[in-house]
């Protein structure tokens, strides 16, 4: 019988790697809460129409990558409904905003999420078919200031702060505007006309996108197509004055708070709901290969109306947690997550006493491993050296005297510590 394995494009996350994942998520939660964001958790699958209407029928996500199914209607009175595992979460958050009438509060809704998404695309480094995203959305009625360029700048400044808190260096912020709901269609027509005489010489993807979603041609990475793309019209020339003023205000606010950026005229992002500000943070410090985007997002002022809701301008982003893990591993910004100490009982009769000591130390907030008295002392030292920074010996003498013997592996130093000061000493040697 063959051994069952994880499905292609998925994988198991195991310790100690999951410690790094938890670190990323706890850091994100702490930063988001400092900016007054609250967590939202939406269903893992949605009505397929949410993505076809919200993300766009002709996008690669909807046309090629979604996991869609129609379960048999077995419950009386329930009709068959096409369902899709969520390929992204912005549409789901906006759906929840509409369904729960959050706009009626008259306040901005600042929401973040952490969870899995699903796309059927070719697995590669940092890209899986079940992948994990951390994202946030700022959405609300225009009367709450949801259209303000200050909202855009605040989100971008928050992201710069988050990357700094995670210890990610060498990033670059790419910034552009795709204009208003009238600017973008006008540019698409201009782009179609410019592509018509040259697209036949471009790659197969570009030839298809020129018909279905011309903006995605600008994302092409084929080297032979780059000279052609460099000569295509820029979207900036199709923007009205309002869109240009909005973009200038975002840049002014970023300059004021010291967030560096580059204006990238080719950054349009492929989802239909984007308007005005679009952005990407890219890594320049290894770990991701040629696919170097850390995160991306933009403004989506018409998405709510597209899926049947009220006018509710918004801006948001999503970052691939899988990619953050890769870049942190490449930059060695994470610790080994060793336990502070390994408590080694000398003989099985000391097992209970060792368990009590481990309980006391854990109550102080320390990470503690517990050995077993059946181990010989040499084996306890070998086991401890793999998982902890120190070994604490618990024998009959130590139990009676209250003086514990400790060895610190990094320096080889061995010392004795009163039991009531052991937690303090271990905490100091773990820092």
Coordinates of C-alpha atoms in Angstrom, one line a residue:
X1 CA 0.0 0.0 0.0
X2 CA 1.4 3.4 -1.0
X3 CA 2.1 6.0 1.7
X4 CA -0.3 8.9 1.6
X5 CA 1.4 12.3 1.3
X6 CA 0.3 16.0 1.4
X7 CA -1.3 17.1 -1.8
X8 CA 1.0 18.8 -4.3
X9 CA 1.1 22.5 -3.6
X10 CA 0.5 22.0 0.1
X11 CA 2.7 21.1 3.0
X12 CA 2.8 20.5 6.7
X13 CA 4.3 23.1 9.1
X14 CA 6.3 21.5 11.9
X15 CA 8.2 22.7 14.9
X16 CA 10.5 24.5 15.2
X17 CA 9.4 26.3 12.0
X18 CA 6.0 27.0 13.5
X19 CA 7.6 29.0 16.2
X20 CA 8.7 31.5 13.5
X21 CA 5.2 31.6 12.1
X22 CA 3.8 32.4 15.5
X23 CA 6.4 35.1 16.0
X24 CA 5.3 36.7 12.7
X25 CA 1.6 36.5 13.5
X26 CA 2.0 37.9 17.1
X27 CA 4.1 40.7 15.8
X28 CA 1.5 41.6 13.2
X29 CA -1.3 41.5 15.7
X30 CA 0.7 43.8 18.0
X31 CA 1.4 46.3 15.3
X32 CA -2.1 46.3 13.9
X33 CA -3.6 46.8 17.3
X34 CA -1.4 49.9 17.8
X35 CA -3.0 51.3 14.7
X36 CA -6.5 50.5 16.0
X37 CA -7.2 47.6 13.7
X38 CA -9.5 44.7 14.9
X39 CA -9.4 41.1 13.7
X40 CA -12.1 39.7 11.3
X41 CA -12.4 36.0 10.4
X42 CA -14.4 35.2 7.3
X43 CA -15.5 31.8 5.9
X44 CA -12.9 29.8 4.1
X45 CA -15.3 29.4 1.1
X46 CA -17.7 31.9 -0.4
X47 CA -20.3 32.1 -3.1
X48 CA -18.4 32.0 -6.4
X49 CA -20.1 35.2 -7.6
X50 CA -18.3 37.1 -4.9
X51 CA -15.0 36.6 -6.8
X52 CA -16.3 36.7 -10.3
X53 CA -18.1 40.1 -9.7
X54 CA -15.5 41.5 -7.3
X55 CA -12.1 40.3 -8.5
X56 CA -13.1 40.2 -12.2
X57 CA -14.1 37.5 -14.6
X58 CA -11.0 38.0 -16.8
X59 CA -8.4 38.0 -14.1
X60 CA -6.1 35.0 -13.9
X61 CA -7.4 34.3 -10.4
X62 CA -11.0 33.8 -11.5
X63 CA -10.4 32.4 -15.0
X64 CA -7.7 29.9 -14.2
X65 CA -6.8 29.5 -10.5
X66 CA -9.9 29.1 -8.3
X67 CA -11.0 25.9 -6.6
X68 CA -14.7 25.9 -7.3
X69 CA -17.2 23.2 -6.6
X70 CA -21.0 22.7 -6.5
X71 CA -22.0 20.4 -3.6
X72 CA -25.0 18.2 -4.1
X73 CA -28.1 19.8 -2.4
X74 CA -29.0 17.2 0.2
X75 CA -30.8 19.4 2.7
X76 CA -34.5 19.8 1.9
X77 CA -35.3 23.2 0.5
X78 CA -31.6 24.0 -0.2
X79 CA -30.6 24.5 -3.9
X80 CA -27.2 23.8 -5.4
X81 CA -24.8 26.7 -5.0
X82 CA -21.5 27.2 -6.7
X83 CA -18.8 27.7 -4.0
X84 CA -15.2 28.7 -4.1
X85 CA -12.3 28.3 -1.7
X86 CA -11.2 31.9 -1.2
X87 CA -8.3 32.8 -3.5
X88 CA -8.0 36.2 -1.7
X89 CA -9.7 37.8 1.3
X90 CA -10.4 41.5 0.4
X91 CA -13.7 40.6 -1.4
X92 CA -14.8 38.5 1.6
X93 CA -14.1 41.3 4.1
X94 CA -16.1 43.8 2.0
X95 CA -18.9 41.2 1.7
X96 CA -18.9 41.0 5.5
X97 CA -18.8 44.8 5.7
X98 CA -22.0 45.0 3.6
X99 CA -23.8 42.0 5.2
X100 CA -23.3 43.2 8.7
X101 CA -24.1 46.9 7.8
X102 CA -20.9 48.1 9.3
X103 CA -21.1 51.3 7.3
X104 CA -24.2 52.4 9.3
X105 CA -21.9 53.2 12.3
X106 CA -20.6 56.1 10.2
X107 CA -17.0 55.2 11.3
X108 CA -14.1 53.8 9.4
X109 CA -13.7 50.1 9.8
X110 CA -10.1 49.0 10.3
X111 CA -10.0 45.2 10.0
X112 CA -7.2 42.7 9.7
X113 CA -7.1 38.9 9.0
X114 CA -4.7 36.0 9.2
X115 CA -5.5 32.7 7.4
X116 CA -5.2 30.4 4.4
X117 CA -6.1 31.2 0.8
X118 CA -6.2 28.8 -2.2
X119 CA -5.1 29.1 -5.8
X120 CA -4.5 26.4 -8.4
X121 CA -1.2 27.7 -9.8
X122 CA 2.2 26.2 -10.4
X123 CA 3.9 25.7 -7.1
X124 CA 7.3 27.3 -6.8
X125 CA 9.6 28.8 -4.1
X126 CA 7.4 30.7 -1.6
X127 CA 4.2 30.0 -3.6
X128 CA 1.8 27.2 -2.7
X129 CA -1.7 26.2 -3.6
X130 CA -2.7 26.5 0.0
X131 CA -0.9 29.6 1.2
X132 CA -1.3 31.9 4.1
X133 CA -1.9 35.6 4.1
X134 CA -1.8 38.4 6.6
X135 CA -3.9 41.4 5.4
X136 CA -5.8 44.4 6.5
X137 CA -8.5 46.7 5.1
X138 CA -9.6 50.2 5.9
X139 CA -13.2 50.8 4.6
X140 CA -16.1 53.0 5.3
X141 CA -18.5 55.7 4.0
X142 CA -17.0 58.8 2.3
X143 CA -18.2 60.9 5.2
X144 CA -15.8 59.0 7.5
X145 CA -12.8 60.1 5.4
X146 CA -12.3 56.7 3.6
X147 CA -11.3 58.4 0.4
X148 CA -8.6 60.5 2.0
X149 CA -5.0 60.0 0.8
X150 CA -4.0 60.1 4.5
X151 CA -5.6 56.7 4.8
X152 CA -3.3 55.4 2.1
X153 CA -0.2 56.9 3.7
X154 CA -1.1 55.6 7.1
X155 CA -1.4 52.0 5.8
X156 CA 1.9 52.3 4.0
X157 CA 3.6 53.7 7.1
X158 CA 2.2 50.9 9.2
X159 CA 3.6 48.3 6.8
X160 CA 7.0 49.9 7.0
X161 CA 6.8 49.7 10.8
X162 CA 5.7 46.1 10.6
X163 CA 8.6 45.1 8.4
X164 CA 10.9 46.9 10.8
X165 CA 9.5 45.1 13.8
X166 CA 10.0 41.8 12.0
X167 CA 13.6 42.7 11.3
X168 CA 13.2 42.6 7.5
X169 CA 15.8 44.8 5.8
X170 CA 16.5 45.8 2.3
X171 CA 12.9 46.2 1.2
X172 CA 11.7 48.7 -1.4
X173 CA 8.3 50.3 -1.6
X174 CA 7.0 50.6 -5.2
X175 CA 4.1 53.1 -5.7
X176 CA 1.8 54.0 -8.5
X177 CA -1.7 55.2 -9.3
X178 CA -4.1 53.4 -11.6
X179 CA -6.6 56.3 -11.5
X180 CA -10.3 56.6 -10.9
X181 CA -13.1 54.4 -12.2
X182 CA -13.1 56.5 -15.4
X183 CA -9.3 56.9 -15.8
X184 CA -8.6 53.1 -15.8
X185 CA -11.0 52.2 -18.7
X186 CA -9.6 55.1 -20.7
X187 CA -6.1 53.8 -20.2
X188 CA -7.1 50.2 -21.1
X189 CA -8.4 51.4 -24.4
X190 CA -5.2 53.3 -25.1
X191 CA -3.1 50.3 -24.1
X192 CA -5.2 48.0 -26.4
X193 CA -4.6 50.2 -29.3
X194 CA -0.8 50.4 -28.6
X195 CA -0.6 46.6 -28.2
X196 CA -2.5 45.7 -31.4
X197 CA 0.4 46.1 -33.8
X198 CA 3.1 44.5 -31.6
X199 CA 1.4 41.9 -29.4
X200 CA 1.9 39.2 -32.1
X201 CA 5.6 39.2 -31.3
X202 CA 5.2 38.8 -27.6
X203 CA 4.9 35.8 -25.4
X204 CA 1.8 33.6 -25.3
X205 CA 0.6 35.0 -22.0
X206 CA 0.8 38.6 -23.2
X207 CA -1.1 37.7 -26.4
X208 CA -3.9 36.3 -24.2
X209 CA -3.8 39.1 -21.7
X210 CA -3.9 41.7 -24.4
X211 CA -7.4 40.5 -25.2
X212 CA -8.7 39.7 -21.7
X213 CA -6.9 42.0 -19.3
X214 CA -4.3 44.3 -21.0
X215 CA -3.0 45.7 -17.7
X216 CA -1.5 42.4 -16.9
X217 CA 0.8 42.7 -19.9
X218 CA 2.8 45.3 -17.9
X219 CA 3.5 42.5 -15.3
X220 CA 5.2 40.3 -17.9
X221 CA 8.7 39.1 -16.8
X222 CA 9.8 37.6 -20.2
X223 CA 13.1 39.4 -21.0
X224 CA 12.4 39.5 -24.8
X225 CA 9.1 41.4 -24.2
X226 CA 10.7 44.2 -22.0
X227 CA 11.8 46.5 -24.9
X228 CA 8.2 46.4 -26.2
X229 CA 6.6 47.0 -22.8
X230 CA 9.0 49.9 -22.2
X231 CA 7.5 51.7 -25.2
X232 CA 3.9 51.3 -24.2
X233 CA 1.9 54.3 -23.0
X234 CA 2.1 55.1 -19.3
X235 CA -1.1 55.1 -17.2
X236 CA 0.0 58.4 -15.6
X237 CA -0.8 60.2 -18.9
X238 CA -4.4 59.0 -18.7
X239 CA -5.1 60.2 -15.1
X240 CA -7.4 63.1 -14.4
X241 CA -6.2 66.0 -12.1
X242 CA -8.1 64.5 -9.1
X243 CA -6.2 61.2 -9.3
X244 CA -2.9 63.0 -9.7
X245 CA -3.6 65.3 -6.7
X246 CA -4.5 62.2 -4.6
X247 CA -1.3 60.5 -5.5
X248 CA 0.8 63.6 -4.8
X249 CA -0.9 63.9 -1.4
X250 CA 0.0 60.3 -0.6
X251 CA 3.7 61.0 -1.5
X252 CA 3.8 64.2 0.5
X253 CA 2.5 62.3 3.6
X254 CA 5.1 59.5 3.1
X255 CA 7.9 62.1 2.8
X256 CA 6.8 63.7 6.0
X257 CA 7.0 60.5 8.0
X258 CA 10.2 59.3 6.4
X259 CA 8.9 56.3 4.4
X260 CA 11.0 55.9 1.2
X261 CA 9.4 54.9 -2.0
X262 CA 9.9 54.7 -5.8
X263 CA 7.3 55.7 -8.4
X264 CA 6.9 52.6 -10.6
X265 CA 4.8 53.4 -13.7
X266 CA 4.3 49.7 -14.6
X267 CA 2.8 48.8 -11.2
X268 CA -0.9 48.3 -12.0
X269 CA -1.7 45.1 -10.2
X270 CA -4.1 42.7 -12.0
X271 CA -7.3 42.8 -10.0
X272 CA -10.3 44.7 -11.4
X273 CA -11.2 46.4 -8.2
X274 CA -8.1 48.5 -7.8
X275 CA -8.4 52.3 -8.2
X276 CA -5.9 55.1 -7.6
X277 CA -3.1 54.0 -5.2
X278 CA -1.4 50.7 -5.9
X279 CA 1.7 49.5 -4.1
X280 CA 4.2 46.6 -3.6
X281 CA 6.9 46.1 -1.0
X282 CA 9.6 44.0 -2.7
X283 CA 12.6 42.3 -1.1
X284 CA 16.1 43.1 -2.3
X285 CA 17.9 40.9 0.2
X286 CA 17.5 37.4 -1.1
X287 CA 15.4 34.5 0.0
X288 CA 12.6 34.7 -2.6
X289 CA 14.4 34.3 -5.9
X290 CA 13.0 36.2 -8.9
X291 CA 9.5 36.3 -7.3
X292 CA 10.6 39.1 -4.9
X293 CA 7.3 40.7 -3.9
X294 CA 6.8 40.6 -0.1
X295 CA 3.3 42.1 -0.1
X296 CA 1.0 44.3 -2.2
X297 CA -2.3 46.1 -2.2
X298 CA -4.1 49.2 -3.2
X299 CA -7.2 51.3 -3.1
X300 CA -10.6 49.8 -4.2
X301 CA -13.1 52.6 -4.1
X302 CA -15.8 50.8 -6.2
X303 CA -15.6 47.2 -4.9
X304 CA -18.5 47.6 -2.4
X305 CA -20.9 48.8 -5.2
X306 CA -19.6 46.0 -7.6
X307 CA -20.9 43.3 -5.2
X308 CA -24.2 45.1 -4.4
X309 CA -23.3 47.3 -1.4
X310 CA -23.3 51.0 -0.6
X311 CA -20.5 53.4 -1.6
X312 CA -17.6 52.4 0.7
X313 CA -14.1 53.4 -0.5
X314 CA -11.3 51.4 0.9
X315 CA -7.7 50.5 0.8
X316 CA -6.0 47.3 1.9
X317 CA -3.1 44.9 1.4
X318 CA -2.2 41.2 1.7
X319 CA 1.2 39.8 2.5
X320 CA 2.2 36.2 1.9
X321 CA 3.2 34.7 5.3
X322 CA 5.1 31.9 3.5
X323 CA 7.3 34.5 1.9
X324 CA 7.9 36.4 5.1
X325 CA 9.2 33.1 6.6
X326 CA 11.6 32.6 3.7
X327 CA 13.0 36.1 3.9
X328 CA 13.4 35.9 7.7
X329 CA 15.2 32.6 7.3
X330 CA 17.5 34.0 4.6
X331 CA 18.3 37.0 6.8
X332 CA 18.6 34.9 9.9
X333 CA 16.4 37.3 11.9
X334 CA 14.8 34.6 13.9
X335 CA 16.2 32.8 17.0
X336 CA 16.7 29.1 17.4
X337 CA 13.8 29.0 19.9
X338 CA 15.8 26.9 22.4
X339 CA 14.3 26.2 25.7
X340 CA 15.8 28.2 28.6
X341 CA 16.6 25.0 30.4
X342 CA 16.4 21.2 30.4
X343 CA 15.6 19.9 33.9
X344 CA 17.3 16.5 34.2
X345 CA 16.3 14.2 37.1
X346 CA 19.0 11.9 38.5
X347 CA 17.2 8.6 38.6
X348 CA 13.5 7.8 38.2
X349 CA 12.8 8.5 41.9
X350 CA 13.5 12.2 41.1
X351 CA 11.1 12.4 38.2
X352 CA 8.3 13.9 40.3
X353 CA 10.6 16.4 41.9
X354 CA 11.9 17.4 38.5
X355 CA 8.3 17.9 37.3
X356 CA 7.6 20.2 40.2
X357 CA 10.7 22.3 39.5
X358 CA 9.8 22.5 35.8
X359 CA 6.3 23.7 36.8
X360 CA 7.8 26.4 39.0
X361 CA 10.1 27.7 36.2
X362 CA 7.4 27.6 33.6
X363 CA 5.2 29.8 35.9
X364 CA 7.8 32.5 35.6
X365 CA 7.4 32.5 31.8
X366 CA 10.4 30.4 30.9
X367 CA 10.3 27.7 28.2
X368 CA 11.4 24.5 29.9
X369 CA 12.1 21.0 28.7
X370 CA 11.8 18.0 31.1
X371 CA 14.0 15.0 31.0
X372 CA 13.4 11.5 32.3
X373 CA 15.2 9.8 35.2
X374 CA 15.7 6.6 33.1
X375 CA 18.4 8.5 31.1
X376 CA 22.0 8.2 32.1
X377 CA 23.6 11.6 32.9
X378 CA 25.6 11.6 29.7
X379 CA 22.4 11.0 27.6
X380 CA 20.6 13.8 29.5
X381 CA 23.4 16.2 28.6
X382 CA 23.3 15.1 25.0
X383 CA 19.5 15.6 24.8
X384 CA 19.7 18.9 26.7
X385 CA 22.3 20.3 24.4
X386 CA 20.0 19.9 21.4
X387 CA 17.0 21.7 22.8
X388 CA 18.0 24.0 25.6
X389 CA 20.5 26.7 26.5
X390 CA 21.1 25.2 30.0
X391 CA 20.8 22.0 31.9
X392 CA 19.5 21.9 35.5
X393 CA 20.4 18.8 37.5
X394 CA 17.7 17.6 40.0
X395 CA 19.1 14.9 42.3
X396 CA 18.5 14.0 45.9
X397 CA 21.1 16.4 47.2
X398 CA 19.7 19.3 45.1
X399 CA 16.2 18.5 46.3
X400 CA 17.2 18.5 49.9
X401 CA 19.5 21.5 49.9
X402 CA 17.5 23.7 47.5
X403 CA 20.8 24.5 45.6
X404 CA 20.6 23.5 41.9
X405 CA 23.5 22.7 39.6
X406 CA 23.3 24.4 36.2
X407 CA 25.5 24.2 33.1
X408 CA 25.3 26.9 30.4
X409 CA 26.1 25.2 27.1
X410 CA 27.2 28.3 25.1
X411 CA 30.1 29.0 27.6
X412 CA 30.6 25.7 29.2
X413 CA 30.2 27.4 32.6
X414 CA 28.8 25.3 35.5
X415 CA 27.5 27.0 38.6
X416 CA 25.1 26.5 41.6
X417 CA 22.0 28.6 42.1
X418 CA 19.5 28.7 45.0
X419 CA 16.2 27.4 43.9
X420 CA 14.4 30.7 44.7
X421 CA 16.8 32.5 42.3
X422 CA 16.9 29.9 39.5
X423 CA 14.3 31.4 37.3
X424 CA 16.0 34.8 37.4
X425 CA 19.4 33.3 36.5
X426 CA 18.0 31.2 33.7
X427 CA 16.2 34.2 32.2
X428 CA 19.5 36.2 32.3
X429 CA 21.5 33.4 30.5
X430 CA 18.7 33.0 27.9
X431 CA 18.9 36.7 26.7

